[in-house]
JSON list of C-alpha atoms in Angstrom, two decimals:
[
{"chain": "A", "resi": 18, "resn": "UNK", "atom": "CA", "xyz": [8.93, -2.77, 11.09]},
{"chain": "A", "resi": 19, "resn": "UNK", "atom": "CA", "xyz": [11.89, -0.45, 11.56]},
{"chain": "A", "resi": 20, "resn": "UNK", "atom": "CA", "xyz": [15.35, -0.84, 10.07]},
{"chain": "A", "resi": 21, "resn": "UNK", "atom": "CA", "xyz": [18.57, 1.11, 10.44]},
{"chain": "A", "resi": 22, "resn": "UNK", "atom": "CA", "xyz": [21.75, 0.08, 8.62]},
{"chain": "A", "resi": 23, "resn": "UNK", "atom": "CA", "xyz": [24.92, 1.50, 10.09]},
{"chain": "A", "resi": 24, "resn": "UNK", "atom": "CA", "xyz": [28.58, 0.99, 9.09]},
{"chain": "A", "resi": 25, "resn": "UNK", "atom": "CA", "xyz": [29.12, -1.87, 11.54]},
{"chain": "A", "resi": 26, "resn": "UNK", "atom": "CA", "xyz": [25.67, -2.94, 12.70]},
{"chain": "A", "resi": 27, "resn": "UNK", "atom": "CA", "xyz": [22.04, -3.36, 11.72]},
{"chain": "A", "resi": 28, "resn": "UNK", "atom": "CA", "xyz": [19.07, -2.62, 13.95]},
{"chain": "A", "resi": 29, "resn": "UNK", "atom": "CA", "xyz": [15.89, -4.42, 12.96]},
{"chain": "A", "resi": 30, "resn": "UNK", "atom": "CA", "xyz": [12.53, -4.27, 14.73]},
{"chain": "A", "resi": 31, "resn": "UNK", "atom": "CA", "xyz": [9.97, -6.83, 13.57]},
{"chain": "A", "resi": 32, "resn": "UNK", "atom": "CA", "xyz": [6.83, -8.50, 14.87]},
{"chain": "A", "resi": 33, "resn": "UNK", "atom": "CA", "xyz": [7.26, -12.17, 13.97]},
{"chain": "A", "resi": 34, "resn": "UNK", "atom": "CA", "xyz": [4.67, -14.88, 14.43]},
{"chain": "A", "resi": 35, "resn": "UNK", "atom": "CA", "xyz": [4.60, -15.91, 18.12]},
{"chain": "A", "resi": 36, "resn": "UNK", "atom": "CA", "xyz": [5.76, -19.45, 17.27]},
{"chain": "A", "resi": 37, "resn": "UNK", "atom": "CA", "xyz": [9.05, -18.12, 15.85]},
{"chain": "A", "resi": 38, "resn": "UNK", "atom": "CA", "xyz": [11.79, -17.52, 18.41]},
{"chain": "A", "resi": 39, "resn": "UNK", "atom": "CA", "xyz": [13.90, -14.34, 18.22]},
{"chain": "A", "resi": 40, "resn": "UNK", "atom": "CA", "xyz": [16.99, -16.39, 17.35]},
{"chain": "A", "resi": 41, "resn": "UNK", "atom": "CA", "xyz": [15.11, -18.15, 14.53]},
{"chain": "A", "resi": 42, "resn": "UNK", "atom": "CA", "xyz": [14.06, -14.79, 13.07]},
{"chain": "A", "resi": 43, "resn": "UNK", "atom": "CA", "xyz": [17.64, -13.46, 13.32]},
{"chain": "A", "resi": 44, "resn": "UNK", "atom": "CA", "xyz": [19.04, -16.58, 11.65]},
{"chain": "A", "resi": 45, "resn": "UNK", "atom": "CA", "xyz": [16.50, -16.33, 8.83]},
{"chain": "A", "resi": 46, "resn": "UNK", "atom": "CA", "xyz": [17.29, -12.65, 8.30]},
{"chain": "A", "resi": 47, "resn": "UNK", "atom": "CA", "xyz": [21.02, -13.28, 8.27]},
{"chain": "A", "resi": 48, "resn": "UNK", "atom": "CA", "xyz": [20.75, -16.22, 5.87]},
{"chain": "A", "resi": 49, "resn": "UNK", "atom": "CA", "xyz": [18.38, -14.43, 3.49]},
{"chain": "A", "resi": 50, "resn": "UNK", "atom": "CA", "xyz": [20.41, -11.23, 3.34]},
{"chain": "A", "resi": 51, "resn": "UNK", "atom": "CA", "xyz": [23.72, -13.08, 3.00]},
{"chain": "A", "resi": 52, "resn": "UNK", "atom": "CA", "xyz": [22.41, -15.14, 0.09]},
{"chain": "A", "resi": 53, "resn": "UNK", "atom": "CA", "xyz": [20.97, -12.16, -1.78]},
{"chain": "A", "resi": 54, "resn": "UNK", "atom": "CA", "xyz": [23.86, -9.77, -1.13]},
{"chain": "A", "resi": 55, "resn": "UNK", "atom": "CA", "xyz": [26.42, -12.33, -2.29]},
{"chain": "A", "resi": 56, "resn": "UNK", "atom": "CA", "xyz": [24.34, -13.03, -5.40]},
{"chain": "A", "resi": 57, "resn": "UNK", "atom": "CA", "xyz": [24.13, -9.31, -6.17]},
{"chain": "A", "resi": 58, "resn": "UNK", "atom": "CA", "xyz": [27.73, -8.42, -5.26]},
{"chain": "A", "resi": 59, "resn": "UNK", "atom": "CA", "xyz": [30.01, -11.24, -6.38]},
{"chain": "A", "resi": 60, "resn": "UNK", "atom": "CA", "xyz": [33.11, -9.80, -4.71]},
{"chain": "A", "resi": 61, "resn": "UNK", "atom": "CA", "xyz": [31.53, -10.58, -1.33]},
{"chain": "A", "resi": 62, "resn": "UNK", "atom": "CA", "xyz": [31.76, -14.32, -2.07]},
{"chain": "A", "resi": 63, "resn": "UNK", "atom": "CA", "xyz": [35.52, -14.34, -2.41]},
{"chain": "A", "resi": 64, "resn": "UNK", "atom": "CA", "xyz": [36.57, -11.64, 0.04]},
{"chain": "A", "resi": 65, "resn": "UNK", "atom": "CA", "xyz": [34.63, -12.68, 3.12]},
{"chain": "A", "resi": 66, "resn": "UNK", "atom": "CA", "xyz": [34.36, -16.17, 4.61]},
{"chain": "A", "resi": 67, "resn": "UNK", "atom": "CA", "xyz": [31.01, -15.17, 6.13]},
{"chain": "A", "resi": 68, "resn": "UNK", "atom": "CA", "xyz": [28.96, -12.06, 5.61]},
{"chain": "A", "resi": 69, "resn": "UNK", "atom": "CA", "xyz": [27.66, -11.83, 9.18]},
{"chain": "A", "resi": 70, "resn": "UNK", "atom": "CA", "xyz": [29.82, -12.36, 12.27]},
{"chain": "A", "resi": 71, "resn": "UNK", "atom": "CA", "xyz": [28.80, -15.19, 14.58]},
{"chain": "A", "resi": 72, "resn": "UNK", "atom": "CA", "xyz": [27.80, -13.14, 17.63]},
{"chain": "A", "resi": 73, "resn": "UNK", "atom": "CA", "xyz": [24.67, -11.08, 17.53]},
{"chain": "A", "resi": 74, "resn": "UNK", "atom": "CA", "xyz": [22.25, -9.54, 19.99]},
{"chain": "A", "resi": 75, "resn": "UNK", "atom": "CA", "xyz": [18.54, -10.35, 20.01]},
{"chain": "A", "resi": 76, "resn": "UNK", "atom": "CA", "xyz": [16.01, -9.07, 22.52]},
{"chain": "A", "resi": 77, "resn": "UNK", "atom": "CA", "xyz": [12.28, -9.04, 22.97]},
{"chain": "A", "resi": 78, "resn": "UNK", "atom": "CA", "xyz": [10.36, -5.90, 23.78]},
{"chain": "A", "resi": 79, "resn": "UNK", "atom": "CA", "xyz": [7.70, -6.04, 26.43]},
{"chain": "A", "resi": 80, "resn": "UNK", "atom": "CA", "xyz": [7.49, -2.90, 28.55]},
{"chain": "A", "resi": 81, "resn": "UNK", "atom": "CA", "xyz": [7.99, -0.24, 25.89]},
{"chain": "A", "resi": 82, "resn": "UNK", "atom": "CA", "xyz": [5.73, 0.71, 23.02]},
{"chain": "A", "resi": 83, "resn": "UNK", "atom": "CA", "xyz": [6.34, -0.14, 19.39]},
{"chain": "A", "resi": 84, "resn": "UNK", "atom": "CA", "xyz": [6.65, 3.58, 18.67]},
{"chain": "A", "resi": 85, "resn": "UNK", "atom": "CA", "xyz": [9.45, 3.96, 21.24]},
{"chain": "A", "resi": 86, "resn": "UNK", "atom": "CA", "xyz": [11.45, 1.13, 19.68]},
{"chain": "A", "resi": 87, "resn": "UNK", "atom": "CA", "xyz": [10.92, 2.44, 16.17]},
{"chain": "A", "resi": 88, "resn": "UNK", "atom": "CA", "xyz": [12.02, 5.93, 17.21]},
{"chain": "A", "resi": 89, "resn": "UNK", "atom": "CA", "xyz": [15.13, 4.51, 18.90]},
{"chain": "A", "resi": 90, "resn": "UNK", "atom": "CA", "xyz": [16.10, 2.58, 15.77]},
{"chain": "A", "resi": 91, "resn": "UNK", "atom": "CA", "xyz": [15.36, 5.46, 13.42]},
{"chain": "A", "resi": 92, "resn": "UNK", "atom": "CA", "xyz": [17.61, 7.82, 15.40]},
{"chain": "A", "resi": 93, "resn": "UNK", "atom": "CA", "xyz": [20.57, 5.46, 15.89]},
{"chain": "A", "resi": 94, "resn": "UNK", "atom": "CA", "xyz": [22.54, 6.87, 12.99]},
{"chain": "A", "resi": 95, "resn": "UNK", "atom": "CA", "xyz": [22.09, 10.40, 14.33]},
{"chain": "A", "resi": 96, "resn": "UNK", "atom": "CA", "xyz": [23.51, 9.36, 17.72]},
{"chain": "A", "resi": 97, "resn": "UNK", "atom": "CA", "xyz": [26.39, 7.20, 16.45]},
{"chain": "A", "resi": 98, "resn": "UNK", "atom": "CA", "xyz": [29.90, 8.33, 17.40]},
{"chain": "A", "resi": 99, "resn": "UNK", "atom": "CA", "xyz": [31.91, 9.85, 14.56]},
{"chain": "A", "resi": 100, "resn": "UNK", "atom": "CA", "xyz": [34.33, 6.93, 14.71]},
{"chain": "A", "resi": 101, "resn": "UNK", "atom": "CA", "xyz": [31.70, 4.66, 13.18]},
{"chain": "A", "resi": 102, "resn": "UNK", "atom": "CA", "xyz": [31.42, 2.40, 16.23]},
{"chain": "A", "resi": 103, "resn": "UNK", "atom": "CA", "xyz": [28.22, 1.19, 17.85]},
{"chain": "A", "resi": 104, "resn": "UNK", "atom": "CA", "xyz": [26.01, 3.77, 19.50]}
]
């Protein structure tokens, strides 16, 4: 697993069970983190209608190695523009 949290995005690399679709895994991650972050930080409940925006990007990895994906995710913050936007 690899994880990189940036100001306006999260990159997550996981190996789910083959029966779980990428969108199912993303929905589970979003629901779990939203529930726990709102429980921990009460101000998030009243200030934001939803913690995660509706659109998101999910992809499967087939032709690159796990190590390449992990390295990409781990170096995202280093390559992000200074304006805080997506890399």
